[in-house]
XYZ file of C-alpha atoms in Angstrom:
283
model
C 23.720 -6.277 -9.291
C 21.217 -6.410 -12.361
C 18.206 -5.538 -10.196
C 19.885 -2.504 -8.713
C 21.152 -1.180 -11.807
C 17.556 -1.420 -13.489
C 15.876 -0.230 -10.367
C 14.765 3.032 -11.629
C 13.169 1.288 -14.331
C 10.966 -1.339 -12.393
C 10.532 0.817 -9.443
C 8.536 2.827 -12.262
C 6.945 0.133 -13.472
C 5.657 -0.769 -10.220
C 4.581 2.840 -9.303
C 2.799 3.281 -12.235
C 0.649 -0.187 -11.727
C 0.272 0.025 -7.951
C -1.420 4.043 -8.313
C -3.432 3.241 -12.067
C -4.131 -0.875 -11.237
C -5.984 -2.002 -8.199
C -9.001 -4.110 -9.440
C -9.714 -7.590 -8.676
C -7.933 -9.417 -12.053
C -4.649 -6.374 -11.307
C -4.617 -8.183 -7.619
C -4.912 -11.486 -8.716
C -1.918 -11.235 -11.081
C 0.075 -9.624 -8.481
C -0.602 -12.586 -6.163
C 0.585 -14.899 -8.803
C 3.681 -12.711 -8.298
C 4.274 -13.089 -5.346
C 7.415 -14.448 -4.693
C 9.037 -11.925 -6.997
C 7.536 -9.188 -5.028
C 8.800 -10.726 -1.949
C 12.465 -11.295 -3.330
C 12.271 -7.452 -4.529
C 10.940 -6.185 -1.179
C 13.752 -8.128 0.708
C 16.692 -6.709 -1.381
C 15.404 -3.129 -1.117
C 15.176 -3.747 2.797
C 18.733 -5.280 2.230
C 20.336 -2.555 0.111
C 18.619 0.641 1.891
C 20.233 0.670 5.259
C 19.715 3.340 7.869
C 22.673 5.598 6.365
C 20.681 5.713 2.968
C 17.525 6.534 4.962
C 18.947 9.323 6.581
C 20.580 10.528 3.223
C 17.164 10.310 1.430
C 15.509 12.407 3.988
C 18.529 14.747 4.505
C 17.935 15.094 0.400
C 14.061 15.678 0.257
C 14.163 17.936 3.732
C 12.809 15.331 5.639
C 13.698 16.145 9.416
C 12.062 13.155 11.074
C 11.059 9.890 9.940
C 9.275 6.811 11.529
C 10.244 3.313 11.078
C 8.114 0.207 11.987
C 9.036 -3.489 12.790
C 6.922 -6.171 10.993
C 6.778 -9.326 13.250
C 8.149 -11.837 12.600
C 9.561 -10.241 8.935
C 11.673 -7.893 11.234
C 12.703 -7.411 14.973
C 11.794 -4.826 16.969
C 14.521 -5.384 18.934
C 16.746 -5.393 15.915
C 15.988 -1.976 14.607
C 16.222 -0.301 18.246
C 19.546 -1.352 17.612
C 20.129 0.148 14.180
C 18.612 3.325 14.851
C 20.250 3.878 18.460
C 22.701 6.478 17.128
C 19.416 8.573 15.180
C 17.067 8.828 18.089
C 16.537 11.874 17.378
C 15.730 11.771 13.880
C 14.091 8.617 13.587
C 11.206 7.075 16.067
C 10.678 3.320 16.002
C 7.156 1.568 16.020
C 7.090 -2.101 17.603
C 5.407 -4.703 16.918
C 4.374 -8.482 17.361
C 2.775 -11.437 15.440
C 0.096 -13.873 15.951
C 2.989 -16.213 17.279
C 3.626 -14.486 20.125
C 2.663 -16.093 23.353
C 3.383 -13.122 25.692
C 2.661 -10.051 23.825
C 2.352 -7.270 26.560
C 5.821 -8.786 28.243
C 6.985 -9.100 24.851
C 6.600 -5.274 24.521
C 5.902 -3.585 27.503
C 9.761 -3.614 28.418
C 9.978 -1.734 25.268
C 7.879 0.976 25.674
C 8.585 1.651 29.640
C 12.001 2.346 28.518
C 10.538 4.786 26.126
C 12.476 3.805 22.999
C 9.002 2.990 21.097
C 6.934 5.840 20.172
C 4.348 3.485 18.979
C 2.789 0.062 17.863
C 2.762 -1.522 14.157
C -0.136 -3.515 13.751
C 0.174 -5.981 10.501
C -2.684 -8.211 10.095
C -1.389 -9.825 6.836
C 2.305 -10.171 7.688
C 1.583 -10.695 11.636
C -0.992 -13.982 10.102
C -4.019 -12.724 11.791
C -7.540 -13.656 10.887
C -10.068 -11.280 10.349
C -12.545 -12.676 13.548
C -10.214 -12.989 16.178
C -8.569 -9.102 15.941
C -10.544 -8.392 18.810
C -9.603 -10.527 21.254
C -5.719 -10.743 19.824
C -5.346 -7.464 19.863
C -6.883 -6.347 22.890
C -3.826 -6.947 25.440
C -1.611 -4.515 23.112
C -3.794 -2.256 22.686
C -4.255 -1.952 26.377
C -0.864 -1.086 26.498
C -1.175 1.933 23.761
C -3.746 3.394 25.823
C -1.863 3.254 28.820
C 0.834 4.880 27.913
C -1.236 6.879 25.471
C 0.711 5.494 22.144
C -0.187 5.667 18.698
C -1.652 2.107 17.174
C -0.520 2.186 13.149
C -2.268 -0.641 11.393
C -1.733 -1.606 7.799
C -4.890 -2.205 5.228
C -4.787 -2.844 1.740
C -4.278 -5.755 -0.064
C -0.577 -7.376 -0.381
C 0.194 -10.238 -3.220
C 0.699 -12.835 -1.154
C -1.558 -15.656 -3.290
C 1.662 -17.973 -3.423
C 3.493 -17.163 -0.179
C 2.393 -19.612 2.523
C 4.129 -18.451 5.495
C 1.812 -15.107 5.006
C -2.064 -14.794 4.590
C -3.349 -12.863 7.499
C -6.750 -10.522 7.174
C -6.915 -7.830 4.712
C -10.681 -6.605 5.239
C -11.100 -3.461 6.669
C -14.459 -4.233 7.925
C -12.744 -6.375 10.364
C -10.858 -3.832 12.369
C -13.965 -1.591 13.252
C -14.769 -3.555 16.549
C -11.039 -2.818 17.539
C -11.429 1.363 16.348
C -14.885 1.335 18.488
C -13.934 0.315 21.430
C -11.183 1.896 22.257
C -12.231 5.865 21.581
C -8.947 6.894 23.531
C -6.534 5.180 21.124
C -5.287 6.652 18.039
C -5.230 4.846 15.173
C -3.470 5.357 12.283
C -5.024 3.659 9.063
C -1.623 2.846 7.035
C -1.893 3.416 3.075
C -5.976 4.710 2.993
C -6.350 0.827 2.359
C -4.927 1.160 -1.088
C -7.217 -0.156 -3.221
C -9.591 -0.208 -0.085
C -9.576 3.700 0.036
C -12.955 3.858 0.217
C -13.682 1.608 2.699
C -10.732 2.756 4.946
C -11.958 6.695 4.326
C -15.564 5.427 5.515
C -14.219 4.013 8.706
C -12.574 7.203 9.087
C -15.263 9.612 9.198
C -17.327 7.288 11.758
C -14.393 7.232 14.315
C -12.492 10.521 14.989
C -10.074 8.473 16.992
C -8.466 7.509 13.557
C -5.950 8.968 11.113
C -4.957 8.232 7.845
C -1.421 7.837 6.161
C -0.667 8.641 2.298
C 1.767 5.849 1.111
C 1.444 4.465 -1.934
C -1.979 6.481 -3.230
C -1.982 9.280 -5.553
C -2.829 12.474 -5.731
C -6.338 12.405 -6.258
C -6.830 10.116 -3.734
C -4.653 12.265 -1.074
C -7.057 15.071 -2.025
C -10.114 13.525 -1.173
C -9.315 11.815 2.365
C -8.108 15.490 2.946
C -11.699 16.662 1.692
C -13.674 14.217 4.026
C -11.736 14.115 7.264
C -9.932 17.904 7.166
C -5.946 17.679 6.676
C -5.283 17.390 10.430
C -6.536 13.868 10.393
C -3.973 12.722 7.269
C -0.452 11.861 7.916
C 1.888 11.473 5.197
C 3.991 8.339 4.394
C 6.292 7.181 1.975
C 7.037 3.137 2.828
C 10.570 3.504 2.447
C 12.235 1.690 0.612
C 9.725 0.529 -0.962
C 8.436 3.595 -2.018
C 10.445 6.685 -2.587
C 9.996 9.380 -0.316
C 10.461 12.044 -3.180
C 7.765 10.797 -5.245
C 5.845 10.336 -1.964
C 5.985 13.953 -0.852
C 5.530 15.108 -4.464
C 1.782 13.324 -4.453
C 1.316 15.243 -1.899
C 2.238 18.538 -2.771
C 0.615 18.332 -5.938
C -2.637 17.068 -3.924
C -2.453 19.838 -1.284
C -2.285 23.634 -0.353
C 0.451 25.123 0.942
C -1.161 25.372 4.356
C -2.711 21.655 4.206
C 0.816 20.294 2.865
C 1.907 21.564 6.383
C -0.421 19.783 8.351
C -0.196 16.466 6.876
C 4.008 16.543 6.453
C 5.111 18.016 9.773
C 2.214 19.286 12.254
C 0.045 15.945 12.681
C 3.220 13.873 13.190
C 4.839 16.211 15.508
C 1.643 15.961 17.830
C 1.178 12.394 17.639
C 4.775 11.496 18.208
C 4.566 14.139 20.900
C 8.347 15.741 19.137
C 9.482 18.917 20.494
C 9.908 21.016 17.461
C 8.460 21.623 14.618
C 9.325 18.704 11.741
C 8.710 17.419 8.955
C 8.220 13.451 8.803
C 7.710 10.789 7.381
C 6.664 7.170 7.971
């Protein structure tokens, strides 16, 4: 009850030293955090349920929004099941971890029903290392190509120093051989890398089979993957809960044109999620 009353107040805190504080010492103490970040991300995952998601979007015009499983933090399965009634607002990325022994029957099921618009890729949370993405990763994203799915994977650093049960690969570097070779795939490069922008922006412009999404960097930041891969390439995101989708959209609109704003809220998402009308979404 204490944490949600002060929520405004730390959910400031933190959104003023995640945009201004990404260097190596910020990172470290963030790691040595860890567990409290992890006890903070679980009750905002426990307190925002689907009806608050839908009232947060119906109050910032949000039409359509994505939401991703995290294996093993959260079940695909699990939120097909919440968002069954919203199908129409709300498309649902799966996913699976390193754990997995059957990945493509895992989620092939899944997607031939067509109640997955696209696959989550976690490389942190899903505990994989940075020289075997390749080869892990290869079966699933078979799959995207052949039914011609988005692949959304997250870079950037998390604070995970003191949680053991999570320490996958966080170099960006590492997830080039998976961009180049498959052309066909789109890939969507979650968060610009946070502090990694500039590596994330780099791997960008030498693949036009990749996208970026917004959540989580500020304006300036917005502006310039705009400036080096043209707005139809940049997707915004807000990381609900975690983030709000107010202050989310507001980066962007202070970052963007009228005309750009467009592309990156509504147009890009409509085409890759392949949605029949015009929207305006968010991850």
């Amino acid at each position: 009850q204490v944490a949600s009353m002060s929520e405004p107040l730390h959910d400031m805190f933190v959104r003023f030293w995640a945009l201004n504080y990404r260097d190596n010492l910020s990172r470290f103490v963030y790691a040595r955090l860890g567990k409290l970040g992890l006890m903070e991300v679980l009750r905002l995952l426990k307190t925002y349920d689907i009806n608050k998601l839908i009232a947060s979007m119906d109050r910032n015009g949000i039409d359509h929004s994505v939401i991703h499983s995290i294996e093993p933090m959260s079940s695909t399965r699990a939120i097909l099941s919440l968002t069954e009634p919203y199908r129409e607002r709300i498309s649902v990325f799966c996913s699976v971890d390193r754990a997995c022994e059957d990945p493509v029957g895992y989620l092939r099921p899944m997607i031939e029903s067509g109640t997955v618009s696209g696959i989550k890729f976690h490389p942190i949370v899903g505990r994989f290392q940075c020289g075997e993405i390749l080869f892990a990763m290869s079966e699933v994203v078979d799959l995207a190509q052949e039914f011609d799915l988005p692949v959304m994977i997250h870079t950037g650093h998390i604070p995970t120093g003191n949680l053991k049960a999570v320490g996958g690969c966080n170099e960006v570097q590492a997830l080039e051989p998976l961009v180049r070779k498959y052309p066909r795939v789109r890939f969507v490069l979650a968060h610009i890398g946070w502090e990694s922008w500039r590596q994330v922006l780099a791997l960008a412009e030498r693949y036009e089979n990749t996208l970026v999404e917004t959540s989580w960097q500020p304006a300036r930041i917005i502006r310039r993957a705009v400036d080096r891969l043209g707005s139809q390439r940049v997707l915004f995101g807000s990381d609900f809960p975690l983030y709000k989708q107010s202050q989310a959209l507001r980066h962007c609109q202070d970052a963007l044109t009228h005309r750009e704003f467009v592309d990156v809220a509504s147009v890009n998402a409509r085409r890759l999620l392949r949605l029949p009308e015009l929207a305006k979404c968010s991850d």
